[in-house]
Amino acid sequence: ATLVISVAVTERFARHAYRSEPDWTAIHLELKRPHVTLALLWEEYRRANAKGYGYSRFCELYRGFEEKLAPTMRQVHVAGEKLFVDFAGGTVPVLVDRLTGQIRQAQIFVATLGASSYTFAEATWTQTTADWVGAQASALAFFGGAPRLIVPDNPKAVIVKACFYEPSVQRTYADFAAHYNMGVLNARPRRPRDKAKVESGVQLVQRWILAALRNRRFTSLTELNAAIRVLVTRLNERPMRKLKTTRAVLFETVEKPALRPLPAEPYVYAEWKIARVGLDYHVDIGGHYYSVPYRHLRAQVDVRIAARTVEIFLKGERIAAHRREGTCGRHTTQPDHMPENHRAYSNWTIEKITAEADRVGVSTAMLVQLIIAGKDHPVQGIRTGLGIVQLARQYGPERLE
């Protein structure tokens, strides 16, 4: 009996020794490609190795390999699917005024792609919505493409309400994501593994970038970002111990082909405001008044305010668009927004009324000129002069004269 068992064990080990061991690192990287499954990779392995492992043993051995990886590497992220974003905990001092010695702390934004761990970093002054959007737009330009989902934590500048079931995304941030055809999938509250990838990226940035800059002095954000770009390149070209390759190689071979192309025009930052249309069919934006179609009097509207444009929306439909003006107390009015009687009045000028009065006759022209001259400002006489010359339509020029 002992001899039989010994022979069986010997044959079993012989069979295992005969089998070709799969390249588990290559298999782990292949699983990052869209639609690739462990079952498909096993079938390819068996076609090349007819006496190779069965499917269950193949899966068991892969799980054993996977457990030896770092926690962030264990999560299989599909190429081109997710971009994880956050701000690092550390800051970098920047000398903003040499005369007074004033120093300002720069914040460090970090973005990490899920499949390749390819990392981007940029310094900003604050962590406001404008900085979140601007830094992420720079990250997408750096990657040369856009993922399907962007995964932030739950900062107030980005996520208005961090609800487990229905989180509320800040309007400007949602507008930015829609421009690049990305969805926003914020990390679930109290779920640290949802953001493990970016936390690993933040840790790497702190170790290999912030620590490397600790003894350097910067006098501008531009100078700081130039130094960060050099160190980011070095970070992405550092070999990854477990996978025996670099983030740059993984990005070029696996992730970059799966990213969506960027839109032709970059995102233009804009803020949203809720306003109400006045009785004069204008909306007050920063002390300047912009017109909307007069039929929307007293309506509550959403206003998108960009650097050069002002757009006004009602229930998701754009009802007006204007060039942004900075003069307070002035009006920007489009003729087609006005009621017909207002539009007819607005087309009249002092010169046009005077010319119409001259065509009626000498007496009419003299009366209109006296009326205009008698006002504190000539424009104040337009309405009266208009009323006089229009009498010619009802009574005829001879009788009016």
Tab-separated table of C-alpha atoms in Angstrom:
chain	number	residue	atom	x	y	z
A	1	ALA	CA	0.000	0.000	0.000
A	2	THR	CA	2.834	2.373	0.875
A	3	LEU	CA	4.466	1.630	-2.453
A	4	VAL	CA	1.208	2.337	-4.358
A	5	ILE	CA	0.742	5.706	-2.589
A	6	SER	CA	4.381	6.648	-3.213
A	7	VAL	CA	4.052	5.858	-6.914
A	8	ALA	CA	0.804	7.899	-7.157
A	9	VAL	CA	2.402	10.920	-5.479
A	10	THR	CA	5.463	10.660	-7.699
A	11	GLU	CA	3.300	10.532	-10.831
A	12	ARG	CA	1.270	13.542	-9.626
A	13	PHE	CA	4.381	15.694	-9.114
A	14	ALA	CA	5.733	14.510	-12.442
A	15	ARG	CA	2.553	15.638	-14.187
A	16	HIS	CA	2.750	19.095	-12.510
A	17	ALA	CA	6.422	19.441	-13.399
A	18	TYR	CA	5.581	18.636	-17.007
A	19	ARG	CA	2.975	21.421	-17.169
A	20	SER	CA	4.056	24.834	-18.380
A	21	GLU	CA	3.625	27.515	-15.678
A	22	PRO	CA	1.553	30.476	-16.947
A	23	ASP	CA	3.034	33.993	-16.891
A	24	TRP	CA	0.842	35.313	-14.079
A	25	THR	CA	2.091	38.911	-14.450
A	26	ALA	CA	1.108	38.941	-18.120
A	27	ILE	CA	-2.282	37.426	-17.265
A	28	HIS	CA	-2.885	40.071	-14.583
A	29	LEU	CA	-2.092	42.829	-17.103
A	30	GLU	CA	-4.271	41.240	-19.811
A	31	LEU	CA	-7.241	41.284	-17.428
A	32	LYS	CA	-7.034	45.093	-17.477
A	33	ARG	CA	-7.961	45.152	-21.155
A	34	PRO	CA	-11.668	45.733	-21.928
A	35	HIS	CA	-13.838	42.570	-22.059
A	36	VAL	CA	-10.951	40.166	-21.224
A	37	THR	CA	-11.889	37.443	-18.707
A	38	LEU	CA	-9.984	34.734	-16.825
A	39	ALA	CA	-11.930	32.080	-18.739
A	40	LEU	CA	-10.756	33.504	-22.089
A	41	LEU	CA	-7.125	33.602	-20.919
A	42	TRP	CA	-7.358	30.002	-19.667
A	43	GLU	CA	-8.634	28.838	-23.070
A	44	GLU	CA	-5.720	30.589	-24.788
A	45	TYR	CA	-3.318	28.991	-22.281
A	46	ARG	CA	-4.727	25.507	-22.923
A	47	ARG	CA	-4.503	25.919	-26.710
A	48	ALA	CA	-0.778	26.572	-26.267
A	49	ASN	CA	-0.411	23.907	-23.533
A	50	ALA	CA	-2.640	20.908	-24.194
A	51	LYS	CA	-1.607	19.217	-20.927
A	52	GLY	CA	-1.749	22.419	-18.875
A	53	TYR	CA	-3.782	23.161	-15.753
A	54	GLY	CA	-7.527	22.707	-15.654
A	55	TYR	CA	-9.687	25.790	-15.321
A	56	SER	CA	-10.328	25.515	-11.563
A	57	ARG	CA	-6.622	24.953	-10.764
A	58	PHE	CA	-5.679	27.782	-13.148
A	59	CYS	CA	-8.023	30.167	-11.276
A	60	GLU	CA	-6.779	28.933	-7.891
A	61	LEU	CA	-3.140	29.590	-8.831
A	62	TYR	CA	-3.967	33.039	-10.207
A	63	ARG	CA	-5.781	33.998	-6.982
A	64	GLY	CA	-2.699	32.914	-5.060
A	65	PHE	CA	-0.524	35.158	-7.240
A	66	GLU	CA	-2.998	38.023	-6.858
A	67	GLU	CA	-2.926	37.837	-3.049
A	68	LYS	CA	0.799	38.580	-3.094
A	69	LEU	CA	0.230	41.896	-4.860
A	70	ALA	CA	-0.291	45.223	-3.108
A	71	PRO	CA	-3.977	46.008	-2.332
A	72	THR	CA	-4.218	48.617	-5.107
A	73	MET	CA	-2.796	46.163	-7.649
A	74	ARG	CA	-5.247	43.448	-6.653
A	75	GLN	CA	-8.214	45.454	-7.864
A	76	VAL	CA	-8.580	44.771	-11.578
A	77	HIS	CA	-9.400	48.093	-13.234
A	78	VAL	CA	-10.413	47.957	-16.895
A	79	ALA	CA	-8.282	50.116	-19.179
A	80	GLY	CA	-9.787	53.497	-19.995
A	81	GLU	CA	-12.556	53.121	-17.431
A	82	LYS	CA	-11.645	55.161	-14.329
A	83	LEU	CA	-9.545	58.170	-13.363
A	84	PHE	CA	-9.064	58.638	-9.609
A	85	VAL	CA	-8.498	62.232	-8.425
A	86	ASP	CA	-7.675	63.897	-5.114
A	87	PHE	CA	-5.454	66.510	-3.456
A	88	ALA	CA	-2.361	65.431	-1.532
A	89	GLY	CA	-2.235	66.156	2.171
A	90	GLY	CA	1.128	67.945	1.930
A	91	THR	CA	1.780	71.406	0.492
A	92	VAL	CA	4.761	73.216	-1.034
A	93	PRO	CA	5.806	76.703	0.169
A	94	VAL	CA	6.099	79.359	-2.548
A	95	LEU	CA	7.711	82.773	-1.981
A	96	VAL	CA	5.176	85.175	-3.537
A	97	ASP	CA	6.749	88.465	-2.405
A	98	ARG	CA	10.521	88.799	-2.061
A	99	LEU	CA	10.315	92.218	-0.413
A	100	THR	CA	8.076	91.161	2.466
A	101	GLY	CA	9.094	87.508	2.480
A	102	GLN	CA	5.447	86.428	2.195
A	103	ILE	CA	5.082	82.679	1.633
A	104	ARG	CA	1.989	80.945	0.316
A	105	GLN	CA	1.322	77.214	0.499
A	106	ALA	CA	0.568	75.531	-2.844
A	107	GLN	CA	-1.833	72.565	-2.929
A	108	ILE	CA	-0.896	69.451	-4.943
A	109	PHE	CA	-3.538	67.824	-7.151
A	110	VAL	CA	-3.050	64.132	-8.069
A	111	ALA	CA	-4.778	62.068	-10.792
A	112	THR	CA	-4.175	58.334	-11.317
A	113	LEU	CA	-5.538	56.111	-14.092
A	114	GLY	CA	-6.994	52.825	-12.845
A	115	ALA	CA	-5.458	50.196	-15.128
A	116	SER	CA	-1.927	51.541	-15.567
A	117	SER	CA	-1.529	53.671	-12.396
A	118	TYR	CA	-0.143	56.358	-14.729
A	119	THR	CA	0.019	59.478	-12.562
A	120	PHE	CA	-0.332	63.227	-13.062
A	121	ALA	CA	0.330	65.987	-10.531
A	122	GLU	CA	-0.090	69.765	-10.590
A	123	ALA	CA	0.151	72.584	-8.052
A	124	THR	CA	-2.755	75.001	-7.461
A	125	TRP	CA	-3.281	77.782	-4.938
A	126	THR	CA	-6.545	76.475	-3.502
A	127	GLN	CA	-8.942	73.522	-3.631
A	128	THR	CA	-11.960	75.455	-4.944
A	129	THR	CA	-14.191	74.157	-7.733
A	130	ALA	CA	-12.235	76.245	-10.247
A	131	ASP	CA	-8.983	74.541	-9.174
A	132	TRP	CA	-10.542	71.054	-9.284
A	133	VAL	CA	-11.823	71.667	-12.809
A	134	GLY	CA	-8.684	73.395	-14.073
A	135	ALA	CA	-6.325	70.728	-12.723
A	136	GLN	CA	-8.433	67.878	-14.116
A	137	ALA	CA	-8.598	69.545	-17.522
A	138	SER	CA	-4.774	69.694	-17.422
A	139	ALA	CA	-4.667	66.006	-16.454
A	140	LEU	CA	-6.836	64.992	-19.428
A	141	ALA	CA	-4.603	67.014	-21.759
A	142	PHE	CA	-1.570	65.259	-20.203
A	143	PHE	CA	-3.117	61.807	-20.814
A	144	GLY	CA	-4.272	62.754	-24.313
A	145	GLY	CA	-7.698	61.192	-23.754
A	146	ALA	CA	-10.622	60.859	-21.361
A	147	PRO	CA	-11.797	57.864	-19.284
A	148	ARG	CA	-15.430	56.835	-18.975
A	149	LEU	CA	-15.642	57.646	-15.250
A	150	ILE	CA	-13.941	60.140	-12.972
A	151	VAL	CA	-13.746	59.145	-9.294
A	152	PRO	CA	-13.264	61.970	-6.773
A	153	ASP	CA	-13.559	61.739	-3.016
A	154	ASN	CA	-16.383	63.821	-1.491
A	155	PRO	CA	-15.065	67.418	-1.199
A	156	LYS	CA	-17.719	70.139	-0.970
A	157	ALA	CA	-16.219	71.872	-4.012
A	158	VAL	CA	-17.181	68.842	-6.140
A	159	ILE	CA	-19.864	66.805	-4.345
A	160	VAL	CA	-22.640	68.929	-2.830
A	161	LYS	CA	-24.241	65.988	-1.017
A	162	ALA	CA	-22.294	62.772	-0.411
A	163	CYS	CA	-25.297	60.460	-0.280
A	164	PHE	CA	-24.729	56.696	-0.592
A	165	TYR	CA	-27.644	56.271	-3.040
A	166	GLU	CA	-28.069	59.623	-4.839
A	167	PRO	CA	-25.041	61.912	-4.461
A	168	SER	CA	-25.471	65.493	-5.680
A	169	VAL	CA	-22.666	66.690	-7.973
A	170	GLN	CA	-21.737	70.386	-8.045
A	171	ARG	CA	-23.267	71.968	-11.183
A	172	THR	CA	-20.039	73.352	-12.682
A	173	TYR	CA	-18.210	70.062	-12.069
A	174	ALA	CA	-21.031	68.103	-13.709
A	175	ASP	CA	-20.883	70.503	-16.664
A	176	PHE	CA	-17.132	69.872	-16.967
A	177	ALA	CA	-17.594	66.072	-16.891
A	178	ALA	CA	-20.369	66.222	-19.514
A	179	HIS	CA	-18.109	68.246	-21.837
A	180	TYR	CA	-15.623	65.341	-21.855
A	181	ASN	CA	-18.395	62.695	-21.938
A	182	MET	CA	-17.409	61.334	-18.521
A	183	GLY	CA	-19.568	60.155	-15.660
A	184	VAL	CA	-18.882	61.179	-12.056
A	185	LEU	CA	-18.691	58.258	-9.611
A	186	ASN	CA	-17.685	59.678	-6.247
A	187	ALA	CA	-16.150	57.332	-3.676
A	188	ARG	CA	-18.744	55.926	-1.293
A	189	PRO	CA	-18.659	57.413	2.217
A	190	ARG	CA	-16.632	55.273	4.627
A	191	ARG	CA	-15.433	52.965	1.836
A	192	PRO	CA	-11.614	53.458	1.762
A	193	ARG	CA	-11.057	50.796	-0.901
A	194	ASP	CA	-13.046	52.897	-3.390
A	195	LYS	CA	-10.191	55.415	-3.410
A	196	ALA	CA	-7.251	53.085	-2.709
A	197	LYS	CA	-5.809	53.728	-6.171
A	198	VAL	CA	-5.561	57.502	-5.770
A	199	GLU	CA	-4.389	57.213	-2.164
A	200	SER	CA	-1.543	55.054	-3.439
A	201	GLY	CA	-0.852	57.698	-6.106
A	202	VAL	CA	-0.895	60.446	-3.465
A	203	GLN	CA	1.548	58.467	-1.354
A	204	LEU	CA	3.895	58.065	-4.331
A	205	VAL	CA	3.674	61.791	-5.122
A	206	GLN	CA	4.492	62.636	-1.511
A	207	ARG	CA	7.485	60.283	-1.460
A	208	TRP	CA	8.989	60.892	-4.887
A	209	ILE	CA	7.914	64.467	-5.639
A	210	LEU	CA	7.161	66.453	-2.483
A	211	ALA	CA	10.083	64.888	-0.614
A	212	ALA	CA	12.392	65.567	-3.565
A	213	LEU	CA	11.355	69.245	-3.566
A	214	ARG	CA	11.740	69.768	0.187
A	215	ASN	CA	15.011	71.719	-0.071
A	216	ARG	CA	14.135	73.766	-3.142
A	217	ARG	CA	12.677	77.286	-3.099
A	218	PHE	CA	10.127	78.511	-5.628
A	219	THR	CA	8.967	82.028	-6.447
A	220	SER	CA	5.942	81.220	-8.610
A	221	LEU	CA	3.394	78.498	-9.283
A	222	THR	CA	4.685	78.211	-12.863
A	223	GLU	CA	8.201	77.475	-11.617
A	224	LEU	CA	6.872	74.866	-9.163
A	225	ASN	CA	4.795	73.099	-11.819
A	226	ALA	CA	7.773	72.939	-14.187
A	227	ALA	CA	9.730	71.076	-11.476
A	228	ILE	CA	6.760	68.793	-10.748
A	229	ARG	CA	6.438	67.804	-14.434
A	230	VAL	CA	10.048	66.563	-14.487
A	231	LEU	CA	9.539	64.475	-11.352
A	232	VAL	CA	6.186	63.089	-12.613
A	233	THR	CA	7.974	61.781	-15.713
A	234	ARG	CA	10.563	60.064	-13.505
A	235	LEU	CA	7.845	58.576	-11.309
A	236	ASN	CA	5.983	57.086	-14.269
A	237	GLU	CA	9.220	55.610	-15.606
A	238	ARG	CA	10.186	53.922	-12.313
A	239	PRO	CA	9.843	50.093	-12.452
A	240	MET	CA	6.944	48.599	-10.496
A	241	ARG	CA	8.425	45.796	-8.385
A	242	LYS	CA	5.516	43.353	-8.491
A	243	LEU	CA	4.602	43.756	-12.156
A	244	LYS	CA	8.200	44.204	-13.423
A	245	THR	CA	7.288	47.035	-15.759
A	246	THR	CA	6.701	50.803	-15.581
A	247	ARG	CA	3.568	52.921	-15.438
A	248	ALA	CA	4.612	54.619	-18.668
A	249	VAL	CA	4.848	51.292	-20.535
A	250	LEU	CA	1.491	50.126	-19.148
A	251	PHE	CA	-0.077	53.434	-20.144
A	252	GLU	CA	1.194	53.297	-23.725
A	253	THR	CA	0.378	49.622	-24.293
A	254	VAL	CA	-2.803	49.066	-22.265
A	255	GLU	CA	-4.500	52.292	-21.139
A	256	LYS	CA	-3.953	54.952	-23.799
A	257	PRO	CA	-5.590	52.998	-26.676
A	258	ALA	CA	-8.723	52.570	-24.514
A	259	LEU	CA	-9.162	56.266	-23.643
A	260	ARG	CA	-11.789	58.279	-25.472
A	261	PRO	CA	-10.572	61.114	-27.715
A	262	LEU	CA	-10.763	64.616	-26.273
A	263	PRO	CA	-13.315	67.063	-27.744
A	264	ALA	CA	-12.114	69.550	-30.359
A	265	GLU	CA	-12.456	72.467	-27.924
A	266	PRO	CA	-11.199	72.411	-24.320
A	267	TYR	CA	-13.650	73.057	-21.513
A	268	VAL	CA	-14.290	76.727	-20.717
A	269	TYR	CA	-14.821	77.233	-17.003
A	270	ALA	CA	-18.251	78.625	-16.122
A	271	GLU	CA	-20.236	79.168	-12.937
A	272	TRP	CA	-23.984	78.629	-12.526
A	273	LYS	CA	-26.407	80.974	-10.810
A	274	ILE	CA	-30.165	80.913	-10.217
A	275	ALA	CA	-31.869	84.212	-11.099
A	276	ARG	CA	-35.344	85.632	-11.742
A	277	VAL	CA	-36.378	87.583	-14.832
A	278	GLY	CA	-37.443	91.157	-14.005
A	279	LEU	CA	-40.519	93.019	-15.226
A	280	ASP	CA	-38.362	94.607	-17.920
A	281	TYR	CA	-37.510	91.071	-19.254
A	282	HIS	CA	-33.873	91.431	-18.139
A	283	VAL	CA	-31.769	89.348	-15.711
A	284	ASP	CA	-29.354	91.016	-13.297
A	285	ILE	CA	-25.883	89.406	-13.471
A	286	GLY	CA	-23.261	91.241	-11.463
A	287	GLY	CA	-25.023	94.576	-11.864
A	288	HIS	CA	-25.362	94.299	-15.662
A	289	TYR	CA	-28.741	93.461	-17.197
A	290	TYR	CA	-29.176	90.864	-19.967
A	291	SER	CA	-32.393	90.386	-21.918
A	292	VAL	CA	-34.498	87.253	-22.380
A	293	PRO	CA	-37.630	86.838	-24.546
A	294	TYR	CA	-40.320	89.044	-22.949
A	295	ARG	CA	-42.769	86.131	-22.582
A	296	HIS	CA	-40.605	84.787	-19.719
A	297	LEU	CA	-41.334	87.663	-17.311
A	298	ARG	CA	-40.811	86.682	-13.625
A	299	ALA	CA	-39.564	83.192	-14.558
A	300	GLN	CA	-36.832	81.549	-12.509
A	301	VAL	CA	-33.882	80.725	-14.770
A	302	ASP	CA	-30.426	79.117	-14.592
A	303	VAL	CA	-27.565	81.324	-15.742
A	304	ARG	CA	-24.230	79.951	-16.973
A	305	ILE	CA	-21.546	82.620	-16.550
A	306	ALA	CA	-18.292	82.067	-18.460
A	307	ALA	CA	-15.346	84.410	-18.984
A	308	ARG	CA	-16.760	85.808	-22.242
A	309	THR	CA	-20.374	84.663	-22.443
A	310	VAL	CA	-23.599	84.632	-20.437
A	311	GLU	CA	-26.166	81.919	-21.242
A	312	ILE	CA	-29.651	81.780	-19.751
A	313	PHE	CA	-31.613	78.520	-19.459
A	314	LEU	CA	-35.235	77.806	-18.596
A	315	LYS	CA	-36.050	74.186	-17.654
A	316	GLY	CA	-32.910	72.983	-19.428
A	317	GLU	CA	-33.550	74.940	-22.658
A	318	ARG	CA	-31.299	77.844	-23.571
A	319	ILE	CA	-33.455	80.921	-24.141
A	320	ALA	CA	-30.752	83.613	-24.444
A	321	ALA	CA	-27.013	84.019	-25.007
A	322	HIS	CA	-25.011	87.243	-24.725
A	323	ARG	CA	-21.424	88.424	-24.779
A	324	ARG	CA	-20.424	89.109	-21.195
A	325	GLU	CA	-20.202	92.805	-20.273
A	326	GLY	CA	-18.582	94.306	-17.216
A	327	THR	CA	-20.316	97.700	-17.053
A	328	CYS	CA	-22.646	97.992	-14.052
A	329	GLY	CA	-26.059	99.585	-14.492
A	330	ARG	CA	-26.160	99.090	-18.266
A	331	HIS	CA	-28.440	96.875	-20.362
A	332	THR	CA	-27.655	94.385	-23.127
A	333	THR	CA	-30.839	93.845	-25.136
A	334	GLN	CA	-31.483	91.765	-28.222
A	335	PRO	CA	-34.236	93.245	-30.451
A	336	ASP	CA	-36.011	89.903	-30.920
A	337	HIS	CA	-36.454	89.648	-27.118
A	338	MET	CA	-38.566	92.803	-27.031
A	339	PRO	CA	-42.366	93.118	-27.459
A	340	GLU	CA	-43.331	94.424	-30.895
A	341	ASN	CA	-44.261	97.885	-29.628
A	342	HIS	CA	-40.977	98.208	-27.723
A	343	ARG	CA	-39.031	97.017	-30.742
A	344	ALA	CA	-40.633	99.640	-32.987
A	345	TYR	CA	-39.812	102.354	-30.468
A	346	SER	CA	-36.218	101.191	-29.987
A	347	ASN	CA	-35.428	101.576	-33.696
A	348	TRP	CA	-36.097	105.329	-33.578
A	349	THR	CA	-33.259	107.814	-33.046
A	350	ILE	CA	-33.193	111.623	-32.852
A	351	GLU	CA	-31.790	111.813	-36.392
A	352	LYS	CA	-34.456	109.472	-37.777
A	353	ILE	CA	-37.322	111.393	-36.090
A	354	THR	CA	-35.942	114.723	-37.313
A	355	ALA	CA	-35.692	113.379	-40.876
A	356	GLU	CA	-39.294	112.076	-40.719
A	357	ALA	CA	-40.510	115.478	-39.470
A	358	ASP	CA	-38.703	117.229	-42.366
A	359	ARG	CA	-40.565	115.023	-44.844
A	360	VAL	CA	-43.910	116.032	-43.344
A	361	GLY	CA	-43.251	119.770	-43.563
A	362	VAL	CA	-41.483	122.836	-42.166
A	363	SER	CA	-43.887	123.440	-39.247
A	364	THR	CA	-43.725	119.821	-38.075
A	365	ALA	CA	-39.929	119.875	-38.265
A	366	MET	CA	-39.739	123.109	-36.231
A	367	LEU	CA	-42.079	121.717	-33.531
A	368	VAL	CA	-40.081	118.483	-33.178
A	369	GLN	CA	-36.809	120.446	-32.951
A	370	LEU	CA	-38.279	122.733	-30.243
A	371	ILE	CA	-39.495	119.745	-28.230
A	372	ILE	CA	-36.099	118.015	-28.390
A	373	ALA	CA	-34.225	121.234	-27.576
A	374	GLY	CA	-36.480	121.874	-24.568
A	375	LYS	CA	-35.522	118.659	-22.811
A	376	ASP	CA	-32.648	118.313	-20.353
A	377	HIS	CA	-31.298	115.561	-22.573
A	378	PRO	CA	-32.239	115.258	-26.273
A	379	VAL	CA	-33.034	111.526	-25.909
A	380	GLN	CA	-35.902	112.442	-23.569
A	381	GLY	CA	-37.704	114.072	-26.514
A	382	ILE	CA	-37.693	110.938	-28.697
A	383	ARG	CA	-41.024	109.565	-27.423
A	384	THR	CA	-42.900	112.865	-27.888
A	385	GLY	CA	-41.350	113.501	-31.321
A	386	LEU	CA	-42.233	109.937	-32.351
A	387	GLY	CA	-45.854	110.503	-31.316
A	388	ILE	CA	-46.064	113.655	-33.454
A	389	VAL	CA	-44.593	112.296	-36.707
A	390	GLN	CA	-46.737	109.144	-36.446
A	391	LEU	CA	-49.892	111.313	-36.554
A	392	ALA	CA	-49.209	111.643	-40.288
A	393	ARG	CA	-50.228	108.015	-40.740
A	394	GLN	CA	-53.680	108.651	-39.230
A	395	TYR	CA	-54.440	112.174	-40.503
A	396	GLY	CA	-52.111	112.666	-43.444
A	397	PRO	CA	-49.081	115.009	-43.708
A	398	GLU	CA	-51.097	118.025	-44.977
A	399	ARG	CA	-53.471	118.128	-42.027
A	400	LEU	CA	-50.625	117.446	-39.524
A	401	GLU	CA	-48.608	120.304	-41.053
